[in-house]
Amino acid sequence: MYTVLSFFQLIGLAIVLIQIVYLLKVKPTKLSSILLAFDICVFINTLGYMLEMTSTHMNTALMATRVTYFGKVYLGFLMLFFLFKYYGIPISKFVFGALLVYHSFIAMLVLTSSSHNLYYTDIIWIETGLYPHVEHGYGIFYIINTIVSASYLVIMLTVCIIKLIKADTKQSKQMTIAMTTAISLPLIAFILYYLGVFKVYDATNASYLISVSILFIYFIKNKFFDTLELAKDFALDSMDNGIVVLDNTNSMIYANETAKDIFPELNLGSSKQTVDFLYGLVYSKENYLKDKSVYNARIQVVYSDNVVAGKMIVLEDITNTYNYTRNLEKEVANQTDQLKYIQTNIITSMAGMIEARDGVTGHHVKRTSAYVKIVAMELRREGRYPDELTDENVSNIIQAAPLHDIGKVAIPDAILCKPGKLTDEEFDVIKTHPTIGANMIEEILREVEHDDYLKVARDVANYHHEKWNGTGYPCGLAGTDIPLPARIMAITDVFEALISERPYKKSFSYEKAVEIIKEGSGQHFDPIIVAAFLNVIDEIKSVG
């Protein structure tokens, strides 16, 4: 039995070493970096335990135990961090730092255990049994650390069960099952070890070896950790095309709004049939006709360090080229409608990219857009700002509203999703998103020959945080110097933020939010727009 266990430990060391070498060679992502740290700690833990099993003297065994703990003490923490990062569950820098300090403190207690009884007590050298080993009593911090480690495993298992219930794609189900298995093994081994089932041998060591290998296999097999991120750059350059992003199992992980308009079944969870149909179009080189539009399907491979990380099926609208020789006059007559179509696709695709990154922001985009339409139409009904609220301008404002927070795609997750109060430095970073958004809109829309829409979209993004009294940002504009579309956007943006729950605050009641809007009249907001807003507050409340 001892020989079998020793062989298993040696094989485990070799496997983990191979994983470490591979992860050092690939292009690093956040998840691969955490997995690398996890692998390194498993290697140290396994090496230490191997030395402990082969020790013939108590001092050697104690030293091996200390080596083991330099890896073991971080394993539960790294697995928790990996799980939270994969599912996008935020961990604040303070909590991360506190846990890191705590586990480092435990490691130091083990290192100095011969000088105190805080972690181990009554150390005894036993030469009988499966192999010579050290036995000891448990100090107060050993008990605390055991509870912390068990808590990690229970929390992770709970998250996995919830995610498995909510999983709606083949890929997410597969990965969640893999995660659940990887987490369950240490939990089962943990329980069996403390029940004395394995006697001398600590089965948690073997369980972590298997767990990290399961996660590594899925990393190699699917390459989906960074597939969506790698696809985004291409998607931004193809905003008027339909885009379906696939992992290496050909399961859909993202589809933009244009693709969903072409194939509504992508919204209904029946993506496999559609993906198979799209593959047929690609390989048959046939065009797809729908609603008098013609689409060409092609595959764009997504690479990470020369390794295929996924694929994108791009649906390009080739209607104009297809009909050019026969429909030149009709194409000219429909040019304005075509530009509107392109703008709408750009808006919905970019709003979809925000939502893919952060679900909360996505709902915010939809609701504020609905509020903008209600308020703009009320201002027109009242005859306010008649020179600015023409039919075309109102249409432009409504279409531009979804882009008001597009600059937030450049804000780091650690700041954008921070649950606590931002520091002054972090708030300064947040305050850059209007300018970033305006520059992005300028860059993406400058080829679209519709200057009025471009100006409105740019103004909404750049000035929606300006205040009527001049204390806003980024330019400190005041009164009517603030473009009207941005003034309308400002009041709807603030109202939606007030009634919504955020990581850093609870939601306000409608009554409280309305009171705050009233107080901001003439200070934060244009008084005329506040009056119009209050006139249609019941309609605004009805927006889901």
Coordinates of C-alpha atoms in Angstrom, one line a residue:
M1 CA 0.0 0.0 0.0
Y2 CA 2.9 2.4 0.9
T3 CA 4.4 1.7 -2.5
V4 CA 1.2 2.4 -4.3
L5 CA 0.7 5.7 -2.4
S6 CA 4.3 6.7 -3.1
F7 CA 3.9 6.0 -6.8
F8 CA 0.7 8.0 -6.9
Q9 CA 2.5 11.0 -5.3
L10 CA 5.3 10.8 -7.8
I11 CA 2.9 10.6 -10.8
G12 CA 1.0 13.5 -9.3
L13 CA 4.1 15.6 -9.0
A14 CA 5.0 14.9 -12.7
I15 CA 1.5 15.7 -13.9
V16 CA 1.3 19.0 -12.0
L17 CA 4.8 20.0 -13.2
I18 CA 3.7 19.5 -16.8
Q19 CA 0.6 21.7 -16.1
I20 CA 2.8 24.4 -14.6
V21 CA 5.2 24.4 -17.6
Y22 CA 2.2 24.7 -20.0
L23 CA 0.6 27.5 -18.1
L24 CA 3.9 29.4 -18.1
K25 CA 4.1 29.2 -21.9
V26 CA 0.5 30.3 -22.8
K27 CA -0.6 33.9 -23.0
P28 CA -1.7 34.8 -19.5
T29 CA -5.2 35.6 -18.5
K30 CA -6.6 36.3 -15.0
L31 CA -8.0 32.8 -14.8
S32 CA -4.9 31.1 -16.2
S33 CA -2.8 33.0 -13.7
I34 CA -4.9 31.8 -10.8
L35 CA -4.8 28.3 -12.1
L36 CA -1.0 28.6 -12.3
A37 CA -0.8 29.7 -8.7
F38 CA -3.1 26.8 -7.7
D39 CA -0.9 24.3 -9.6
I40 CA 2.3 25.7 -7.9
C41 CA 0.7 25.4 -4.4
V42 CA -0.5 21.8 -5.2
F43 CA 3.0 20.9 -6.4
I44 CA 4.6 22.3 -3.1
N45 CA 1.9 20.5 -1.0
T46 CA 2.5 17.2 -2.8
L47 CA 6.3 17.5 -2.7
G48 CA 6.1 18.2 1.1
Y49 CA 3.8 15.3 1.7
M50 CA 6.0 13.0 -0.3
L51 CA 9.0 14.1 1.8
E52 CA 7.0 13.5 4.9
M53 CA 6.0 10.0 3.8
T54 CA 9.7 9.1 3.2
S55 CA 11.1 10.7 6.4
T56 CA 12.9 8.4 8.9
H57 CA 13.4 11.0 11.7
M58 CA 11.0 13.3 13.5
N59 CA 12.9 16.5 12.6
T60 CA 12.9 15.6 8.9
A61 CA 9.1 14.9 9.1
L62 CA 8.5 18.2 10.8
M63 CA 10.4 20.0 8.2
A64 CA 8.4 18.2 5.4
T65 CA 5.2 19.2 7.2
R66 CA 6.3 22.9 7.0
V67 CA 7.0 22.5 3.3
T68 CA 3.6 20.9 2.8
Y69 CA 1.8 23.8 4.5
F70 CA 3.5 26.5 2.3
G71 CA 1.4 25.1 -0.5
K72 CA -1.6 23.6 1.4
V73 CA -2.5 26.7 3.3
Y74 CA -3.4 28.6 0.1
L75 CA -5.3 25.8 -1.8
G76 CA -8.8 26.5 -0.6
F77 CA -8.3 30.3 -1.0
L78 CA -7.1 29.9 -4.5
M79 CA -9.8 27.5 -5.5
L80 CA -12.4 30.0 -4.1
F81 CA -10.7 32.9 -6.0
F82 CA -10.7 30.9 -9.2
L83 CA -14.4 30.0 -8.9
F84 CA -15.4 33.6 -8.1
K85 CA -13.4 35.0 -10.9
Y86 CA -14.8 32.5 -13.5
Y87 CA -18.4 33.3 -12.5
G88 CA -17.7 37.1 -12.2
I89 CA -18.4 37.3 -8.5
P90 CA -16.5 40.3 -7.2
I91 CA -14.0 40.0 -4.3
S92 CA -12.9 43.4 -2.9
K93 CA -9.2 44.2 -2.7
F94 CA -9.6 44.5 1.1
V95 CA -11.2 41.0 1.5
F96 CA -8.6 39.5 -0.9
G97 CA -5.7 41.1 1.0
A98 CA -7.1 40.1 4.4
L99 CA -7.5 36.5 3.4
L100 CA -4.0 36.5 1.9
V101 CA -2.5 37.9 5.1
Y102 CA -4.5 35.3 7.2
H103 CA -3.2 32.3 5.2
S104 CA 0.3 33.6 5.3
F105 CA 0.0 34.0 9.0
I106 CA -1.1 30.3 9.3
A107 CA 1.9 29.3 7.2
M108 CA 4.2 31.2 9.6
L109 CA 2.5 29.5 12.6
V110 CA 3.3 26.1 11.1
L111 CA 6.9 27.1 10.3
T112 CA 7.4 28.1 13.9
S113 CA 5.3 25.4 15.5
S114 CA 8.2 24.0 17.5
S115 CA 8.3 27.2 19.5
H116 CA 4.6 27.4 20.5
N117 CA 1.4 25.4 20.8
L118 CA -0.8 27.8 18.8
Y119 CA -1.1 25.4 15.8
Y120 CA 0.2 22.0 16.9
T121 CA 0.5 20.5 20.4
D122 CA 2.1 17.4 21.8
I123 CA 4.2 16.4 18.8
I124 CA 4.9 12.7 18.8
W125 CA 7.0 10.5 16.4
I126 CA 5.2 7.2 15.5
E127 CA 7.3 4.5 13.8
T128 CA 4.4 2.0 13.5
G129 CA 1.6 2.0 10.9
L130 CA 1.7 2.4 7.2
Y131 CA 4.9 4.5 7.4
P132 CA 6.7 6.4 10.2
H133 CA 5.0 9.7 10.8
V134 CA 4.4 12.6 13.2
E135 CA 1.2 12.9 15.2
H136 CA 0.3 15.9 17.2
G137 CA -2.5 17.6 19.0
Y138 CA -4.5 20.5 17.6
G139 CA -4.0 24.1 18.8
I140 CA -6.6 26.8 18.6
F141 CA -5.5 28.1 15.2
Y142 CA -5.5 24.6 13.7
I143 CA -9.2 24.4 14.6
I144 CA -9.9 27.9 13.3
N145 CA -8.1 27.1 10.0
T146 CA -10.0 23.8 9.7
I147 CA -13.3 25.7 10.0
V148 CA -12.2 28.3 7.5
S149 CA -11.2 25.6 5.0
A150 CA -14.4 23.7 5.4
S151 CA -16.3 27.0 5.0
Y152 CA -14.5 27.7 1.7
L153 CA -15.6 24.3 0.3
V154 CA -19.2 24.7 1.4
I155 CA -19.4 28.2 -0.1
M156 CA -17.9 27.0 -3.4
L157 CA -20.2 23.9 -3.6
T158 CA -23.2 26.1 -2.9
V159 CA -22.2 28.5 -5.7
C160 CA -21.7 25.6 -8.1
I161 CA -25.1 24.1 -7.3
I162 CA -26.8 27.4 -7.9
K163 CA -24.9 28.0 -11.2
L164 CA -25.7 24.4 -12.3
I165 CA -29.4 25.0 -11.8
K166 CA -29.3 28.3 -13.8
A167 CA -27.0 27.0 -16.5
D168 CA -28.6 27.5 -19.9
T169 CA -25.9 26.3 -22.4
K170 CA -24.1 23.1 -22.9
Q171 CA -20.7 24.7 -22.2
S172 CA -21.8 26.4 -18.9
K173 CA -23.4 23.1 -17.7
Q174 CA -20.2 21.1 -18.6
M175 CA -17.9 23.6 -16.8
T176 CA -20.2 23.9 -13.8
I177 CA -20.2 20.0 -13.5
A178 CA -16.4 20.1 -13.7
M179 CA -16.2 22.8 -11.1
T180 CA -18.6 20.9 -8.8
T181 CA -16.6 17.7 -9.1
A182 CA -13.3 19.5 -8.5
I183 CA -14.7 21.1 -5.3
S184 CA -16.5 18.1 -4.1
L185 CA -13.4 15.9 -4.1
P186 CA -11.5 17.9 -1.4
L187 CA -14.7 18.2 0.6
I188 CA -15.3 14.5 0.6
A189 CA -11.6 13.8 1.4
F190 CA -11.7 16.4 4.1
I191 CA -14.7 14.6 5.8
L192 CA -13.3 11.1 5.4
Y193 CA -9.9 12.1 6.7
Y194 CA -11.4 13.6 9.9
L195 CA -13.6 10.5 10.3
G196 CA -10.3 8.5 10.4
V197 CA -11.2 6.4 7.3
F198 CA -7.8 6.8 5.7
K199 CA -5.9 6.4 9.0
V200 CA -2.4 8.0 8.5
Y201 CA -2.8 9.1 4.9
D202 CA -4.2 12.6 4.3
A203 CA -6.5 12.0 1.3
T204 CA -7.0 15.8 0.8
N205 CA -3.6 15.9 -0.8
A206 CA -4.7 13.4 -3.5
S207 CA -8.0 15.2 -3.9
Y208 CA -6.4 18.5 -4.7
L209 CA -4.1 16.7 -7.2
I210 CA -7.2 15.4 -9.0
S211 CA -9.1 18.7 -8.7
V212 CA -6.4 20.9 -10.3
S213 CA -6.0 18.3 -13.1
I214 CA -9.8 18.4 -13.8
L215 CA -9.7 22.2 -14.1
F216 CA -6.6 22.1 -16.2
I217 CA -8.1 19.6 -18.6
Y218 CA -11.1 21.9 -19.1
F219 CA -8.8 24.8 -19.7
I220 CA -7.0 22.8 -22.5
K221 CA -10.1 21.3 -23.9
N222 CA -12.3 24.4 -24.2
K223 CA -10.0 27.4 -24.3
F224 CA -13.1 29.4 -23.5
F225 CA -11.7 31.5 -20.6
D226 CA -10.6 34.3 -22.9
T227 CA -12.6 33.5 -26.1
L228 CA -15.2 36.2 -25.6
E229 CA -12.5 38.8 -24.7
L230 CA -10.5 37.9 -27.8
A231 CA -13.7 38.1 -29.9
K232 CA -14.6 41.6 -28.7
D233 CA -11.9 43.4 -30.7
F234 CA -13.1 41.8 -33.9
A235 CA -16.7 42.4 -33.0
L236 CA -16.1 46.1 -32.5
D237 CA -14.8 46.3 -36.1
S238 CA -17.8 44.4 -37.4
M239 CA -20.7 46.1 -35.6
D240 CA -23.1 46.0 -38.5
N241 CA -22.6 42.2 -39.0
G242 CA -24.3 39.4 -37.1
I243 CA -21.8 37.6 -34.8
V244 CA -22.2 34.2 -33.1
V245 CA -19.2 33.3 -30.8
L246 CA -18.6 29.6 -30.3
D247 CA -16.2 27.7 -28.0
N248 CA -14.2 24.7 -29.1
T249 CA -17.1 22.3 -28.6
N250 CA -19.1 24.5 -31.1
S251 CA -21.5 25.6 -28.3
M252 CA -22.7 29.2 -28.5
I253 CA -21.4 31.5 -25.8
Y254 CA -22.5 34.9 -27.3
A255 CA -24.6 36.3 -30.1
N256 CA -25.0 40.0 -30.8
E257 CA -28.3 41.7 -31.5
T258 CA -27.9 41.6 -35.3
A259 CA -27.5 37.8 -35.2
K260 CA -30.5 37.5 -32.9
D261 CA -32.6 39.7 -35.3
I262 CA -31.7 37.4 -38.2
F263 CA -32.2 34.2 -36.2
P264 CA -34.7 34.9 -33.4
E265 CA -34.4 31.3 -32.2
L266 CA -31.0 32.3 -30.7
N267 CA -33.0 34.1 -28.0
L268 CA -35.0 31.0 -27.3
G269 CA -32.2 28.6 -26.2
S270 CA -32.4 26.6 -29.4
S271 CA -29.0 27.6 -30.6
K272 CA -27.6 24.2 -31.7
Q273 CA -29.9 23.7 -34.6
T274 CA -29.1 27.3 -35.8
V275 CA -25.4 26.8 -35.4
D276 CA -25.6 23.6 -37.5
F277 CA -27.6 25.5 -40.1
L278 CA -25.0 28.3 -40.2
Y279 CA -22.2 25.7 -40.6
G280 CA -24.1 24.4 -43.6
L281 CA -24.3 27.9 -45.1
V282 CA -20.5 28.4 -44.6
Y283 CA -19.4 25.2 -46.2
S284 CA -22.0 25.3 -49.0
K285 CA -21.1 28.9 -49.7
E286 CA -24.8 29.7 -50.1
N287 CA -26.3 33.1 -49.2
Y288 CA -29.1 33.4 -46.7
L289 CA -32.1 35.5 -47.7
K290 CA -34.4 37.0 -45.1
D291 CA -36.8 40.0 -45.4
K292 CA -35.3 41.0 -48.7
S293 CA -31.8 41.0 -47.2
V294 CA -29.0 38.8 -48.3
Y295 CA -26.4 37.5 -45.8
N296 CA -23.1 35.7 -46.4
A297 CA -21.9 33.4 -43.6
R298 CA -18.1 32.9 -42.9
I299 CA -16.0 31.6 -40.0
Q300 CA -13.5 33.7 -38.2
V301 CA -11.1 31.7 -36.0
V302 CA -10.1 33.2 -32.6
Y303 CA -6.5 32.5 -31.7
S304 CA -4.6 32.7 -28.4
D305 CA -0.9 32.3 -28.9
N306 CA -1.4 30.3 -32.1
V307 CA -3.8 28.0 -30.4
V308 CA -7.5 27.9 -31.5
A309 CA -9.5 29.4 -28.6
G310 CA -12.9 29.4 -30.3
K311 CA -14.7 30.5 -33.5
M312 CA -17.0 33.3 -34.7
I313 CA -19.6 32.8 -37.4
V314 CA -19.9 36.2 -39.1
L315 CA -23.1 37.1 -40.9
E316 CA -22.3 39.8 -43.4
D317 CA -25.1 41.8 -45.0
I318 CA -24.3 41.7 -48.7
T319 CA -27.7 42.9 -49.9
N320 CA -26.3 46.0 -51.6
T321 CA -23.6 44.2 -53.5
Y322 CA -25.9 41.4 -54.4
N323 CA -28.5 43.7 -55.9
Y324 CA -26.1 46.4 -57.2
T325 CA -26.3 45.7 -60.9
R326 CA -30.1 45.4 -61.0
N327 CA -31.1 47.8 -58.2
L328 CA -28.9 50.8 -58.3
E329 CA -31.7 53.3 -58.4
K330 CA -33.6 51.6 -55.5
E331 CA -30.3 51.5 -53.5
V332 CA -29.9 55.2 -53.8
A333 CA -33.6 55.8 -52.8
N334 CA -33.1 53.6 -49.7
Q335 CA -29.8 55.1 -48.6
T336 CA -31.2 57.0 -45.6
D337 CA -33.0 53.9 -44.4
Q338 CA -29.8 51.8 -44.7
L339 CA -27.9 54.3 -42.6
K340 CA -30.5 54.2 -40.0
Y341 CA -30.3 50.4 -40.1
I342 CA -26.5 50.5 -39.6
Q343 CA -26.9 52.9 -36.7
T344 CA -29.5 50.7 -35.0
N345 CA -27.2 47.7 -35.3
I346 CA -24.2 49.6 -33.9
I347 CA -26.3 50.7 -30.9
T348 CA -27.8 47.3 -30.1
S349 CA -24.5 45.5 -30.6
M350 CA -22.5 47.9 -28.4
A351 CA -25.3 47.8 -25.7
G352 CA -25.1 44.0 -26.0
M353 CA -21.3 44.1 -25.4
I354 CA -21.9 46.1 -22.2
E355 CA -24.5 43.6 -21.0
A356 CA -22.2 40.6 -21.8
R357 CA -19.6 42.2 -19.5
D358 CA -21.9 43.4 -16.7
G359 CA -25.6 42.4 -16.5
V360 CA -26.5 45.3 -14.2
T361 CA -25.2 47.9 -16.7
G362 CA -27.2 46.2 -19.4
H363 CA -30.6 46.6 -17.6
H364 CA -29.6 50.2 -16.8
V365 CA -29.1 50.8 -20.6
K366 CA -32.5 49.6 -21.5
R367 CA -34.4 51.4 -18.7
T368 CA -32.7 54.8 -19.2
S369 CA -33.3 54.6 -22.9
A370 CA -37.0 54.1 -22.3
Y371 CA -37.1 57.0 -19.8
V372 CA -35.3 59.3 -22.4
K373 CA -38.0 58.5 -25.0
I374 CA -40.8 59.3 -22.5
V375 CA -39.3 62.6 -21.3
A376 CA -38.3 63.8 -24.9
M377 CA -41.8 63.1 -26.2
E378 CA -43.3 65.0 -23.2
L379 CA -41.1 68.0 -23.8
R380 CA -42.3 68.1 -27.4
R381 CA -45.9 67.8 -26.4
E382 CA -45.4 70.8 -24.1
G383 CA -43.7 72.8 -26.9
R384 CA -40.4 73.1 -25.1
Y385 CA -37.2 73.6 -27.0
P386 CA -39.0 73.5 -30.4
D387 CA -35.8 74.3 -32.4
E388 CA -33.9 71.5 -30.9
L389 CA -36.6 68.8 -30.5
T390 CA -37.3 68.3 -34.2
D391 CA -38.5 64.9 -35.4
E392 CA -35.0 64.0 -36.5
N393 CA -33.3 65.1 -33.3
V394 CA -35.8 63.3 -31.0
S395 CA -35.2 60.1 -33.0
N396 CA -31.4 60.7 -32.7
I397 CA -31.6 61.2 -29.0
I398 CA -33.6 58.1 -28.4
Q399 CA -31.2 56.0 -30.6
A400 CA -28.1 57.5 -28.9
A401 CA -29.3 56.9 -25.3
P402 CA -28.1 53.3 -25.1
L403 CA -24.5 54.5 -25.8
H404 CA -24.4 57.0 -22.8
D405 CA -22.3 54.6 -20.7
I406 CA -20.3 52.9 -23.4
G407 CA -17.1 54.3 -22.0
K408 CA -17.4 52.1 -19.0
V409 CA -16.1 49.2 -21.0
A410 CA -12.6 50.7 -20.4
I411 CA -13.1 50.9 -16.6
P412 CA -11.4 48.0 -14.7
D413 CA -13.8 45.5 -13.1
A414 CA -12.2 46.1 -9.7
I415 CA -13.5 49.7 -9.8
L416 CA -16.7 49.3 -11.8
C417 CA -18.0 46.4 -9.6
K418 CA -16.6 47.5 -6.3
P419 CA -19.1 46.9 -3.5
G420 CA -17.8 49.6 -1.2
K421 CA -17.2 53.4 -1.5
L422 CA -14.7 54.4 -4.1
T423 CA -11.5 56.2 -3.2
D424 CA -10.7 59.6 -4.7
E425 CA -8.3 57.9 -7.1
E426 CA -10.9 55.3 -8.1
F427 CA -13.5 58.0 -8.6
D428 CA -11.1 59.9 -10.9
V429 CA -10.9 56.8 -13.0
I430 CA -14.7 56.5 -13.2
K431 CA -14.9 60.2 -14.2
T432 CA -13.0 59.3 -17.4
H433 CA -15.7 57.2 -18.9
P434 CA -17.7 60.1 -20.5
T435 CA -14.7 61.2 -22.5
I436 CA -13.7 57.7 -23.3
G437 CA -17.2 57.0 -24.5
A438 CA -17.3 60.1 -26.7
N439 CA -14.0 59.2 -28.3
M440 CA -15.2 55.6 -28.9
I441 CA -18.4 56.9 -30.6
E442 CA -16.3 59.3 -32.7
E443 CA -14.0 56.5 -33.8
I444 CA -16.7 53.9 -34.6
L445 CA -19.3 56.2 -36.2
R446 CA -17.1 58.6 -38.1
E447 CA -17.5 56.6 -41.3
V448 CA -21.3 56.8 -41.1
E449 CA -22.3 59.9 -43.1
H450 CA -24.9 61.2 -40.6
D451 CA -23.3 64.1 -38.8
D452 CA -26.4 65.1 -36.7
Y453 CA -26.7 61.6 -35.2
L454 CA -22.9 61.5 -34.5
K455 CA -23.0 64.8 -32.7
V456 CA -26.0 63.8 -30.5
A457 CA -24.5 60.4 -29.6
R458 CA -21.1 62.1 -28.8
D459 CA -22.8 64.8 -26.6
V460 CA -24.9 62.2 -24.7
A461 CA -21.9 60.2 -23.8
N462 CA -19.6 63.1 -23.0
Y463 CA -21.9 65.5 -21.1
H464 CA -24.5 63.3 -19.3
H465 CA -22.7 63.9 -15.9
E466 CA -22.6 67.7 -16.3
K467 CA -24.8 69.6 -13.8
W468 CA -27.0 72.7 -14.4
N469 CA -25.0 74.7 -11.8
G470 CA -21.7 73.8 -13.4
T471 CA -20.3 71.4 -10.7
G472 CA -20.4 68.3 -12.9
Y473 CA -17.8 66.5 -15.0
P474 CA -15.8 66.2 -17.2
C475 CA -16.0 69.8 -18.5
G476 CA -17.9 71.7 -15.8
L477 CA -20.5 73.1 -18.2
A478 CA -23.5 74.9 -16.8
G479 CA -27.1 75.8 -17.8
T480 CA -27.9 75.7 -21.5
D481 CA -24.2 75.3 -22.4
I482 CA -24.9 71.6 -21.7
P483 CA -26.3 70.1 -24.9
L484 CA -30.0 69.3 -24.5
P485 CA -29.7 65.6 -25.2
A486 CA -27.2 65.3 -22.3
R487 CA -29.5 67.3 -20.0
I488 CA -32.4 64.8 -20.7
M489 CA -30.0 61.9 -20.3
A490 CA -28.7 63.3 -17.0
I491 CA -32.1 63.2 -15.2
T492 CA -33.1 59.8 -16.5
D493 CA -29.7 58.3 -15.7
V494 CA -29.8 59.6 -12.1
F495 CA -33.4 58.4 -11.5
E496 CA -32.7 54.9 -12.7
A497 CA -29.5 54.7 -10.6
L498 CA -31.5 55.8 -7.5
I499 CA -34.2 53.2 -7.8
S500 CA -31.8 50.3 -8.7
E501 CA -29.7 48.2 -6.4
R502 CA -25.9 48.4 -6.9
P503 CA -23.0 46.6 -5.4
Y504 CA -22.3 49.7 -3.3
K505 CA -25.9 50.7 -2.3
K506 CA -29.5 49.6 -1.8
S507 CA -32.3 50.8 -4.1
F508 CA -34.4 53.9 -3.1
S509 CA -38.2 53.9 -3.2
Y510 CA -39.8 55.7 -6.1
E511 CA -41.1 58.4 -3.7
K512 CA -37.6 59.0 -2.3
A513 CA -36.0 59.1 -5.8
V514 CA -38.6 61.6 -7.0
E515 CA -37.9 63.8 -4.0
I516 CA -34.2 63.8 -4.8
I517 CA -35.0 64.7 -8.5
K518 CA -37.1 67.6 -7.2
E519 CA -34.3 68.8 -4.9
G520 CA -31.9 68.8 -7.9
S521 CA -34.1 71.1 -10.0
G522 CA -32.0 74.2 -10.8
Q523 CA -28.9 72.6 -9.2
H524 CA -28.2 69.3 -10.9
F525 CA -31.0 69.4 -13.5
D526 CA -32.6 71.7 -16.0
P527 CA -35.8 72.9 -14.2
I528 CA -37.8 72.7 -17.4
I529 CA -36.9 69.0 -17.9
V530 CA -37.6 68.3 -14.2
A531 CA -41.1 69.6 -14.7
A532 CA -41.7 67.5 -17.8
F533 CA -40.2 64.5 -16.0
L534 CA -42.6 64.9 -13.1
N535 CA -45.6 65.2 -15.5
V536 CA -44.9 61.7 -16.8
I537 CA -43.6 60.1 -13.7
D538 CA -46.5 57.5 -13.7
E539 CA -45.5 56.4 -17.2
I540 CA -41.8 56.2 -16.2
K541 CA -42.8 54.0 -13.2
S542 CA -44.5 51.6 -15.5
V543 CA -41.3 50.8 -17.3
G544 CA -40.1 47.3 -16.3

